[in-house]
Protein backbone atom coordinates (compact mmCIF):
# COMPACT_ATOMS: atom_id res chain seq x y z
CA UNK A 1 0.00 0.00 0.00
CA UNK A 2 1.37 3.43 -0.90
CA UNK A 3 1.17 6.09 1.79
CA UNK A 4 2.31 9.69 2.19
CA UNK A 5 4.16 10.29 5.44
CA UNK A 6 2.94 13.25 7.48
CA UNK A 7 5.80 13.04 10.00
CA UNK A 8 9.24 11.50 10.04
CA UNK A 9 9.11 7.77 10.75
CA UNK A 10 12.37 6.09 11.75
CA UNK A 11 13.73 3.68 9.11
CA UNK A 12 10.89 4.59 6.75
CA UNK A 13 11.21 8.21 5.64
CA UNK A 14 10.60 11.85 6.41
CA UNK A 15 7.43 13.89 6.09
CA UNK A 16 6.19 14.30 2.53
CA UNK A 17 7.77 11.06 1.29
CA UNK A 18 5.62 8.60 -0.66
CA UNK A 19 6.54 5.09 0.50
CA UNK A 20 5.32 1.54 -0.09
CA UNK A 21 4.45 -0.33 3.12
CA UNK A 22 2.58 -3.49 3.98
CA UNK A 23 -1.15 -3.03 4.36
CA UNK A 24 -1.26 -4.17 7.99
CA UNK A 25 1.49 -1.74 9.01
CA UNK A 26 -0.37 1.11 7.34
CA UNK A 27 -3.81 0.24 8.75
CA UNK A 28 -2.73 -0.72 12.26
CA UNK A 29 0.11 1.70 12.94
CA UNK A 30 0.63 4.58 10.49
CA UNK A 31 -2.94 5.62 9.73
CA UNK A 32 -4.40 5.48 13.30
CA UNK A 33 -1.48 7.49 14.69
CA UNK A 34 -1.86 10.03 11.87
CA UNK A 35 1.71 9.45 10.74
CA UNK A 36 0.57 8.88 7.15
CA UNK A 37 -2.36 9.11 4.74
CA UNK A 38 -3.25 6.85 1.83
CA UNK A 39 -1.55 7.98 -1.39
CA UNK A 40 -4.58 8.51 -3.62
CA UNK A 41 -4.90 11.10 -6.42
CA UNK A 42 -6.32 13.83 -4.20
CA UNK A 43 -3.69 13.45 -1.49
CA UNK A 44 -0.87 13.33 -4.06
CA UNK A 45 -2.16 16.57 -5.62
CA UNK A 46 -2.32 18.19 -2.18
CA UNK A 47 1.23 16.98 -1.54
CA UNK A 48 2.59 18.71 -4.65
CA UNK A 49 0.85 21.97 -3.71
CA UNK A 50 2.15 21.68 -0.14
CA UNK A 51 5.72 21.00 -1.30
CA UNK A 52 5.63 24.01 -3.63
CA UNK A 53 4.39 26.22 -0.80
CA UNK A 54 7.08 24.89 1.55
CA UNK A 55 9.77 25.51 -1.08
CA UNK A 56 8.65 29.13 -1.53
CA UNK A 57 8.63 29.59 2.24
CA UNK A 58 12.15 28.12 2.59
CA UNK A 59 13.42 30.36 -0.22
CA UNK A 60 11.93 33.44 1.45
CA UNK A 61 13.48 32.56 4.82
CA UNK A 62 16.85 31.99 3.15
CA UNK A 63 16.58 35.33 1.32
CA UNK A 64 15.88 37.13 4.61
CA UNK A 65 18.83 35.33 6.23
CA UNK A 66 21.13 36.38 3.37
CA UNK A 67 20.01 40.00 3.73
CA UNK A 68 20.69 39.84 7.47
CA UNK A 69 24.11 38.28 6.81
CA UNK A 70 24.94 41.20 4.52
CA UNK A 71 23.93 43.69 7.20
CA UNK A 72 25.97 41.87 9.84
CA UNK A 73 29.01 41.76 7.55
CA UNK A 74 28.86 45.56 7.28
CA UNK A 75 28.74 45.92 11.08
CA UNK A 76 32.02 46.32 12.95
CA UNK A 77 31.64 45.24 16.55
CA UNK A 78 33.77 46.82 19.26
CA UNK A 79 33.84 45.12 22.65
CA UNK A 80 35.46 46.78 25.65
CA UNK A 81 37.08 44.36 28.06
CA UNK A 82 39.35 44.66 31.05
CA UNK A 83 42.87 43.52 30.39
CA UNK A 84 46.24 43.42 32.03
CA UNK A 85 49.58 44.35 30.61
CA UNK A 86 50.56 42.89 27.25
CA UNK A 87 46.88 42.80 26.19
CA UNK A 88 45.86 39.65 28.03
CA UNK A 89 42.20 39.73 29.10
CA UNK A 90 40.95 39.05 32.59
CA UNK A 91 38.76 36.07 31.63
CA UNK A 92 37.65 35.52 28.04
CA UNK A 93 35.14 36.87 25.56
CA UNK A 94 32.35 34.31 25.27
CA UNK A 95 29.57 33.61 22.78
CA UNK A 96 27.13 35.22 25.23
CA UNK A 97 29.10 38.48 25.22
CA UNK A 98 29.20 38.54 21.42
CA UNK A 99 25.48 37.72 21.11
CA UNK A 100 24.63 40.54 23.52
CA UNK A 101 26.84 42.94 21.54
CA UNK A 102 25.26 41.95 18.20
CA UNK A 103 21.80 42.47 19.71
CA UNK A 104 22.77 45.97 20.89
CA UNK A 105 24.68 47.11 17.80
CA UNK A 106 22.80 45.46 14.93
CA UNK A 107 19.37 45.44 16.62
CA UNK A 108 19.09 41.76 15.74
CA UNK A 109 18.68 38.97 18.29
CA UNK A 110 21.19 36.17 17.73
CA UNK A 111 21.26 32.91 19.67
CA UNK A 112 24.60 32.41 21.42
CA UNK A 113 24.72 28.81 20.16
CA UNK A 114 24.82 30.08 16.56
CA UNK A 115 28.09 31.93 17.12
CA UNK A 116 31.23 30.02 16.17
CA UNK A 117 34.67 31.11 17.34
CA UNK A 118 37.73 29.69 15.61
CA UNK A 119 39.69 30.13 18.84
CA UNK A 120 38.92 31.39 22.36
CA UNK A 121 39.27 35.16 22.62
CA UNK A 122 41.68 35.87 25.47
CA UNK A 123 43.65 38.86 24.15
CA UNK A 124 42.98 42.33 22.81
CA UNK A 125 42.82 42.54 19.03
CA UNK A 126 40.66 41.97 15.98
CA UNK A 127 38.91 38.65 15.44
CA UNK A 128 36.65 37.10 12.82
CA UNK A 129 33.43 35.60 14.19
CA UNK A 130 31.13 33.26 12.26
CA UNK A 131 27.38 33.59 12.92
CA UNK A 132 25.22 30.77 11.55
CA UNK A 133 21.96 32.54 10.72
CA UNK A 134 20.43 29.76 8.62
CA UNK A 135 21.58 26.21 7.85
CA UNK A 136 22.84 27.48 4.47
CA UNK A 137 23.83 31.05 5.42
CA UNK A 138 26.81 32.00 7.58
CA UNK A 139 27.67 35.63 8.30
CA UNK A 140 31.22 36.75 8.99
CA UNK A 141 31.49 39.56 11.52
CA UNK A 142 34.59 41.54 12.49
CA UNK A 143 35.02 41.87 16.26
CA UNK A 144 37.54 44.21 17.81
CA UNK A 145 38.34 43.71 21.49
CA UNK A 146 39.72 46.91 23.03
CA UNK A 147 40.93 48.03 26.46
CA UNK A 148 37.93 49.07 28.54
mmCIF file with all atom_site columns, C-alpha atoms in Angstrom:
data_model
loop_
_atom_site.group_PDB
_atom_site.id
_atom_site.type_symbol
_atom_site.label_atom_id
_atom_site.label_alt_id
_atom_site.label_comp_id
_atom_site.label_asym_id
_atom_site.label_entity_id
_atom_site.label_seq_id
_atom_site.pdbx_PDB_ins_code
_atom_site.Cartn_x
_atom_site.Cartn_y
_atom_site.Cartn_z
_atom_site.occupancy
_atom_site.B_iso_or_equiv
_atom_site.pdbx_formal_charge
_atom_site.auth_seq_id
_atom_site.auth_comp_id
_atom_site.auth_asym_id
_atom_site.auth_atom_id
_atom_site.pdbx_PDB_model_num
ATOM 1   C CA . UNK A 1 1   ? 0.000  0.000  0.000  1.00 0.00 ? 1   UNK A CA 1
ATOM 2   C CA . UNK A 1 2   ? 1.374  3.432  -0.902 1.00 0.00 ? 2   UNK A CA 1
ATOM 3   C CA . UNK A 1 3   ? 1.165  6.088  1.787  1.00 0.00 ? 3   UNK A CA 1
ATOM 4   C CA . UNK A 1 4   ? 2.306  9.686  2.189  1.00 0.00 ? 4   UNK A CA 1
ATOM 5   C CA . UNK A 1 5   ? 4.155  10.294 5.437  1.00 0.00 ? 5   UNK A CA 1
ATOM 6   C CA . UNK A 1 6   ? 2.940  13.250 7.477  1.00 0.00 ? 6   UNK A CA 1
ATOM 7   C CA . UNK A 1 7   ? 5.795  13.038 9.999  1.00 0.00 ? 7   UNK A CA 1
ATOM 8   C CA . UNK A 1 8   ? 9.243  11.499 10.042 1.00 0.00 ? 8   UNK A CA 1
ATOM 9   C CA . UNK A 1 9   ? 9.110  7.771  10.753 1.00 0.00 ? 9   UNK A CA 1
ATOM 10  C CA . UNK A 1 10  ? 12.372 6.086  11.748 1.00 0.00 ? 10  UNK A CA 1
ATOM 11  C CA . UNK A 1 11  ? 13.729 3.683  9.112  1.00 0.00 ? 11  UNK A CA 1
ATOM 12  C CA . UNK A 1 12  ? 10.886 4.586  6.747  1.00 0.00 ? 12  UNK A CA 1
ATOM 13  C CA . UNK A 1 13  ? 11.213 8.211  5.639  1.00 0.00 ? 13  UNK A CA 1
ATOM 14  C CA . UNK A 1 14  ? 10.599 11.847 6.408  1.00 0.00 ? 14  UNK A CA 1
ATOM 15  C CA . UNK A 1 15  ? 7.427  13.891 6.088  1.00 0.00 ? 15  UNK A CA 1
ATOM 16  C CA . UNK A 1 16  ? 6.194  14.303 2.533  1.00 0.00 ? 16  UNK A CA 1
ATOM 17  C CA . UNK A 1 17  ? 7.766  11.060 1.293  1.00 0.00 ? 17  UNK A CA 1
ATOM 18  C CA . UNK A 1 18  ? 5.619  8.596  -0.663 1.00 0.00 ? 18  UNK A CA 1
ATOM 19  C CA . UNK A 1 19  ? 6.541  5.092  0.495  1.00 0.00 ? 19  UNK A CA 1
ATOM 20  C CA . UNK A 1 20  ? 5.323  1.545  -0.092 1.00 0.00 ? 20  UNK A CA 1
ATOM 21  C CA . UNK A 1 21  ? 4.450  -0.330 3.118  1.00 0.00 ? 21  UNK A CA 1
ATOM 22  C CA . UNK A 1 22  ? 2.580  -3.486 3.984  1.00 0.00 ? 22  UNK A CA 1
ATOM 23  C CA . UNK A 1 23  ? -1.155 -3.031 4.357  1.00 0.00 ? 23  UNK A CA 1
ATOM 24  C CA . UNK A 1 24  ? -1.264 -4.168 7.986  1.00 0.00 ? 24  UNK A CA 1
ATOM 25  C CA . UNK A 1 25  ? 1.494  -1.745 9.006  1.00 0.00 ? 25  UNK A CA 1
ATOM 26  C CA . UNK A 1 26  ? -0.366 1.111  7.337  1.00 0.00 ? 26  UNK A CA 1
ATOM 27  C CA . UNK A 1 27  ? -3.806 0.242  8.750  1.00 0.00 ? 27  UNK A CA 1
ATOM 28  C CA . UNK A 1 28  ? -2.729 -0.718 12.262 1.00 0.00 ? 28  UNK A CA 1
ATOM 29  C CA . UNK A 1 29  ? 0.113  1.696  12.941 1.00 0.00 ? 29  UNK A CA 1
ATOM 30  C CA . UNK A 1 30  ? 0.634  4.579  10.494 1.00 0.00 ? 30  UNK A CA 1
ATOM 31  C CA . UNK A 1 31  ? -2.941 5.619  9.733  1.00 0.00 ? 31  UNK A CA 1
ATOM 32  C CA . UNK A 1 32  ? -4.399 5.475  13.297 1.00 0.00 ? 32  UNK A CA 1
ATOM 33  C CA . UNK A 1 33  ? -1.478 7.485  14.692 1.00 0.00 ? 33  UNK A CA 1
ATOM 34  C CA . UNK A 1 34  ? -1.864 10.032 11.870 1.00 0.00 ? 34  UNK A CA 1
ATOM 35  C CA . UNK A 1 35  ? 1.713  9.454  10.739 1.00 0.00 ? 35  UNK A CA 1
ATOM 36  C CA . UNK A 1 36  ? 0.572  8.876  7.151  1.00 0.00 ? 36  UNK A CA 1
ATOM 37  C CA . UNK A 1 37  ? -2.355 9.114  4.740  1.00 0.00 ? 37  UNK A CA 1
ATOM 38  C CA . UNK A 1 38  ? -3.245 6.847  1.832  1.00 0.00 ? 38  UNK A CA 1
ATOM 39  C CA . UNK A 1 39  ? -1.546 7.980  -1.395 1.00 0.00 ? 39  UNK A CA 1
ATOM 40  C CA . UNK A 1 40  ? -4.581 8.513  -3.619 1.00 0.00 ? 40  UNK A CA 1
ATOM 41  C CA . UNK A 1 41  ? -4.904 11.100 -6.421 1.00 0.00 ? 41  UNK A CA 1
ATOM 42  C CA . UNK A 1 42  ? -6.324 13.834 -4.196 1.00 0.00 ? 42  UNK A CA 1
ATOM 43  C CA . UNK A 1 43  ? -3.695 13.448 -1.487 1.00 0.00 ? 43  UNK A CA 1
ATOM 44  C CA . UNK A 1 44  ? -0.873 13.330 -4.062 1.00 0.00 ? 44  UNK A CA 1
ATOM 45  C CA . UNK A 1 45  ? -2.165 16.567 -5.621 1.00 0.00 ? 45  UNK A CA 1
ATOM 46  C CA . UNK A 1 46  ? -2.320 18.192 -2.176 1.00 0.00 ? 46  UNK A CA 1
ATOM 47  C CA . UNK A 1 47  ? 1.231  16.984 -1.539 1.00 0.00 ? 47  UNK A CA 1
ATOM 48  C CA . UNK A 1 48  ? 2.593  18.707 -4.655 1.00 0.00 ? 48  UNK A CA 1
ATOM 49  C CA . UNK A 1 49  ? 0.855  21.969 -3.707 1.00 0.00 ? 49  UNK A CA 1
ATOM 50  C CA . UNK A 1 50  ? 2.146  21.685 -0.143 1.00 0.00 ? 50  UNK A CA 1
ATOM 51  C CA . UNK A 1 51  ? 5.717  20.997 -1.296 1.00 0.00 ? 51  UNK A CA 1
ATOM 52  C CA . UNK A 1 52  ? 5.628  24.012 -3.633 1.00 0.00 ? 52  UNK A CA 1
ATOM 53  C CA . UNK A 1 53  ? 4.389  26.215 -0.796 1.00 0.00 ? 53  UNK A CA 1
ATOM 54  C CA . UNK A 1 54  ? 7.083  24.890 1.550  1.00 0.00 ? 54  UNK A CA 1
ATOM 55  C CA . UNK A 1 55  ? 9.767  25.511 -1.077 1.00 0.00 ? 55  UNK A CA 1
ATOM 56  C CA . UNK A 1 56  ? 8.653  29.131 -1.534 1.00 0.00 ? 56  UNK A CA 1
ATOM 57  C CA . UNK A 1 57  ? 8.629  29.593 2.244  1.00 0.00 ? 57  UNK A CA 1
ATOM 58  C CA . UNK A 1 58  ? 12.153 28.120 2.592  1.00 0.00 ? 58  UNK A CA 1
ATOM 59  C CA . UNK A 1 59  ? 13.422 30.355 -0.222 1.00 0.00 ? 59  UNK A CA 1
ATOM 60  C CA . UNK A 1 60  ? 11.927 33.442 1.445  1.00 0.00 ? 60  UNK A CA 1
ATOM 61  C CA . UNK A 1 61  ? 13.480 32.557 4.819  1.00 0.00 ? 61  UNK A CA 1
ATOM 62  C CA . UNK A 1 62  ? 16.854 31.994 3.151  1.00 0.00 ? 62  UNK A CA 1
ATOM 63  C CA . UNK A 1 63  ? 16.584 35.325 1.322  1.00 0.00 ? 63  UNK A CA 1
ATOM 64  C CA . UNK A 1 64  ? 15.881 37.132 4.609  1.00 0.00 ? 64  UNK A CA 1
ATOM 65  C CA . UNK A 1 65  ? 18.830 35.334 6.226  1.00 0.00 ? 65  UNK A CA 1
ATOM 66  C CA . UNK A 1 66  ? 21.133 36.385 3.369  1.00 0.00 ? 66  UNK A CA 1
ATOM 67  C CA . UNK A 1 67  ? 20.009 40.004 3.733  1.00 0.00 ? 67  UNK A CA 1
ATOM 68  C CA . UNK A 1 68  ? 20.687 39.840 7.473  1.00 0.00 ? 68  UNK A CA 1
ATOM 69  C CA . UNK A 1 69  ? 24.106 38.282 6.809  1.00 0.00 ? 69  UNK A CA 1
ATOM 70  C CA . UNK A 1 70  ? 24.937 41.199 4.518  1.00 0.00 ? 70  UNK A CA 1
ATOM 71  C CA . UNK A 1 71  ? 23.929 43.687 7.198  1.00 0.00 ? 71  UNK A CA 1
ATOM 72  C CA . UNK A 1 72  ? 25.972 41.865 9.841  1.00 0.00 ? 72  UNK A CA 1
ATOM 73  C CA . UNK A 1 73  ? 29.008 41.756 7.550  1.00 0.00 ? 73  UNK A CA 1
ATOM 74  C CA . UNK A 1 74  ? 28.856 45.562 7.283  1.00 0.00 ? 74  UNK A CA 1
ATOM 75  C CA . UNK A 1 75  ? 28.740 45.922 11.076 1.00 0.00 ? 75  UNK A CA 1
ATOM 76  C CA . UNK A 1 76  ? 32.019 46.316 12.948 1.00 0.00 ? 76  UNK A CA 1
ATOM 77  C CA . UNK A 1 77  ? 31.637 45.242 16.547 1.00 0.00 ? 77  UNK A CA 1
ATOM 78  C CA . UNK A 1 78  ? 33.766 46.821 19.265 1.00 0.00 ? 78  UNK A CA 1
ATOM 79  C CA . UNK A 1 79  ? 33.842 45.119 22.650 1.00 0.00 ? 79  UNK A CA 1
ATOM 80  C CA . UNK A 1 80  ? 35.455 46.780 25.647 1.00 0.00 ? 80  UNK A CA 1
ATOM 81  C CA . UNK A 1 81  ? 37.076 44.359 28.057 1.00 0.00 ? 81  UNK A CA 1
ATOM 82  C CA . UNK A 1 82  ? 39.354 44.656 31.050 1.00 0.00 ? 82  UNK A CA 1
ATOM 83  C CA . UNK A 1 83  ? 42.873 43.516 30.393 1.00 0.00 ? 83  UNK A CA 1
ATOM 84  C CA . UNK A 1 84  ? 46.239 43.421 32.033 1.00 0.00 ? 84  UNK A CA 1
ATOM 85  C CA . UNK A 1 85  ? 49.576 44.350 30.614 1.00 0.00 ? 85  UNK A CA 1
ATOM 86  C CA . UNK A 1 86  ? 50.560 42.887 27.253 1.00 0.00 ? 86  UNK A CA 1
ATOM 87  C CA . UNK A 1 87  ? 46.880 42.797 26.187 1.00 0.00 ? 87  UNK A CA 1
ATOM 88  C CA . UNK A 1 88  ? 45.860 39.650 28.027 1.00 0.00 ? 88  UNK A CA 1
ATOM 89  C CA . UNK A 1 89  ? 42.200 39.726 29.097 1.00 0.00 ? 89  UNK A CA 1
ATOM 90  C CA . UNK A 1 90  ? 40.945 39.046 32.587 1.00 0.00 ? 90  UNK A CA 1
ATOM 91  C CA . UNK A 1 91  ? 38.759 36.072 31.630 1.00 0.00 ? 91  UNK A CA 1
ATOM 92  C CA . UNK A 1 92  ? 37.654 35.522 28.042 1.00 0.00 ? 92  UNK A CA 1
ATOM 93  C CA . UNK A 1 93  ? 35.140 36.868 25.565 1.00 0.00 ? 93  UNK A CA 1
ATOM 94  C CA . UNK A 1 94  ? 32.347 34.306 25.272 1.00 0.00 ? 94  UNK A CA 1
ATOM 95  C CA . UNK A 1 95  ? 29.572 33.614 22.783 1.00 0.00 ? 95  UNK A CA 1
ATOM 96  C CA . UNK A 1 96  ? 27.133 35.218 25.231 1.00 0.00 ? 96  UNK A CA 1
ATOM 97  C CA . UNK A 1 97  ? 29.102 38.484 25.217 1.00 0.00 ? 97  UNK A CA 1
ATOM 98  C CA . UNK A 1 98  ? 29.204 38.535 21.422 1.00 0.00 ? 98  UNK A CA 1
ATOM 99  C CA . UNK A 1 99  ? 25.478 37.718 21.106 1.00 0.00 ? 99  UNK A CA 1
ATOM 100 C CA . UNK A 1 100 ? 24.634 40.545 23.516 1.00 0.00 ? 100 UNK A CA 1
ATOM 101 C CA . UNK A 1 101 ? 26.839 42.944 21.536 1.00 0.00 ? 101 UNK A CA 1
ATOM 102 C CA . UNK A 1 102 ? 25.261 41.954 18.201 1.00 0.00 ? 102 UNK A CA 1
ATOM 103 C CA . UNK A 1 103 ? 21.803 42.474 19.710 1.00 0.00 ? 103 UNK A CA 1
ATOM 104 C CA . UNK A 1 104 ? 22.775 45.970 20.892 1.00 0.00 ? 104 UNK A CA 1
ATOM 105 C CA . UNK A 1 105 ? 24.679 47.113 17.801 1.00 0.00 ? 105 UNK A CA 1
ATOM 106 C CA . UNK A 1 106 ? 22.800 45.463 14.930 1.00 0.00 ? 106 UNK A CA 1
ATOM 107 C CA . UNK A 1 107 ? 19.367 45.444 16.621 1.00 0.00 ? 107 UNK A CA 1
ATOM 108 C CA . UNK A 1 108 ? 19.090 41.755 15.736 1.00 0.00 ? 108 UNK A CA 1
ATOM 109 C CA . UNK A 1 109 ? 18.678 38.975 18.289 1.00 0.00 ? 109 UNK A CA 1
ATOM 110 C CA . UNK A 1 110 ? 21.185 36.169 17.731 1.00 0.00 ? 110 UNK A CA 1
ATOM 111 C CA . UNK A 1 111 ? 21.259 32.910 19.666 1.00 0.00 ? 111 UNK A CA 1
ATOM 112 C CA . UNK A 1 112 ? 24.597 32.410 21.421 1.00 0.00 ? 112 UNK A CA 1
ATOM 113 C CA . UNK A 1 113 ? 24.725 28.806 20.159 1.00 0.00 ? 113 UNK A CA 1
ATOM 114 C CA . UNK A 1 114 ? 24.819 30.078 16.564 1.00 0.00 ? 114 UNK A CA 1
ATOM 115 C CA . UNK A 1 115 ? 28.095 31.934 17.118 1.00 0.00 ? 115 UNK A CA 1
ATOM 116 C CA . UNK A 1 116 ? 31.229 30.021 16.166 1.00 0.00 ? 116 UNK A CA 1
ATOM 117 C CA . UNK A 1 117 ? 34.666 31.109 17.335 1.00 0.00 ? 117 UNK A CA 1
ATOM 118 C CA . UNK A 1 118 ? 37.726 29.686 15.606 1.00 0.00 ? 118 UNK A CA 1
ATOM 119 C CA . UNK A 1 119 ? 39.689 30.134 18.838 1.00 0.00 ? 119 UNK A CA 1
ATOM 120 C CA . UNK A 1 120 ? 38.917 31.393 22.358 1.00 0.00 ? 120 UNK A CA 1
ATOM 121 C CA . UNK A 1 121 ? 39.265 35.162 22.625 1.00 0.00 ? 121 UNK A CA 1
ATOM 122 C CA . UNK A 1 122 ? 41.681 35.867 25.475 1.00 0.00 ? 122 UNK A CA 1
ATOM 123 C CA . UNK A 1 123 ? 43.652 38.857 24.148 1.00 0.00 ? 123 UNK A CA 1
ATOM 124 C CA . UNK A 1 124 ? 42.983 42.329 22.806 1.00 0.00 ? 124 UNK A CA 1
ATOM 125 C CA . UNK A 1 125 ? 42.820 42.537 19.029 1.00 0.00 ? 125 UNK A CA 1
ATOM 126 C CA . UNK A 1 126 ? 40.660 41.974 15.980 1.00 0.00 ? 126 UNK A CA 1
ATOM 127 C CA . UNK A 1 127 ? 38.907 38.654 15.440 1.00 0.00 ? 127 UNK A CA 1
ATOM 128 C CA . UNK A 1 128 ? 36.649 37.102 12.819 1.00 0.00 ? 128 UNK A CA 1
ATOM 129 C CA . UNK A 1 129 ? 33.434 35.602 14.186 1.00 0.00 ? 129 UNK A CA 1
ATOM 130 C CA . UNK A 1 130 ? 31.128 33.256 12.256 1.00 0.00 ? 130 UNK A CA 1
ATOM 131 C CA . UNK A 1 131 ? 27.380 33.591 12.916 1.00 0.00 ? 131 UNK A CA 1
ATOM 132 C CA . UNK A 1 132 ? 25.220 30.774 11.548 1.00 0.00 ? 132 UNK A CA 1
ATOM 133 C CA . UNK A 1 133 ? 21.961 32.537 10.722 1.00 0.00 ? 133 UNK A CA 1
ATOM 134 C CA . UNK A 1 134 ? 20.425 29.764 8.624  1.00 0.00 ? 134 UNK A CA 1
ATOM 135 C CA . UNK A 1 135 ? 21.584 26.211 7.849  1.00 0.00 ? 135 UNK A CA 1
ATOM 136 C CA . UNK A 1 136 ? 22.835 27.477 4.469  1.00 0.00 ? 136 UNK A CA 1
ATOM 137 C CA . UNK A 1 137 ? 23.832 31.051 5.417  1.00 0.00 ? 137 UNK A CA 1
ATOM 138 C CA . UNK A 1 138 ? 26.811 31.997 7.577  1.00 0.00 ? 138 UNK A CA 1
ATOM 139 C CA . UNK A 1 139 ? 27.672 35.635 8.297  1.00 0.00 ? 139 UNK A CA 1
ATOM 140 C CA . UNK A 1 140 ? 31.225 36.745 8.985  1.00 0.00 ? 140 UNK A CA 1
ATOM 141 C CA . UNK A 1 141 ? 31.493 39.556 11.522 1.00 0.00 ? 141 UNK A CA 1
ATOM 142 C CA . UNK A 1 142 ? 34.590 41.542 12.488 1.00 0.00 ? 142 UNK A CA 1
ATOM 143 C CA . UNK A 1 143 ? 35.018 41.872 16.260 1.00 0.00 ? 143 UNK A CA 1
ATOM 144 C CA . UNK A 1 144 ? 37.538 44.208 17.814 1.00 0.00 ? 144 UNK A CA 1
ATOM 145 C CA . UNK A 1 145 ? 38.339 43.714 21.493 1.00 0.00 ? 145 UNK A CA 1
ATOM 146 C CA . UNK A 1 146 ? 39.719 46.912 23.028 1.00 0.00 ? 146 UNK A CA 1
ATOM 147 C CA . UNK A 1 147 ? 40.928 48.031 26.460 1.00 0.00 ? 147 UNK A CA 1
ATOM 148 C CA . UNK A 1 148 ? 37.931 49.070 28.541 1.00 0.00 ? 148 UNK A CA 1
#
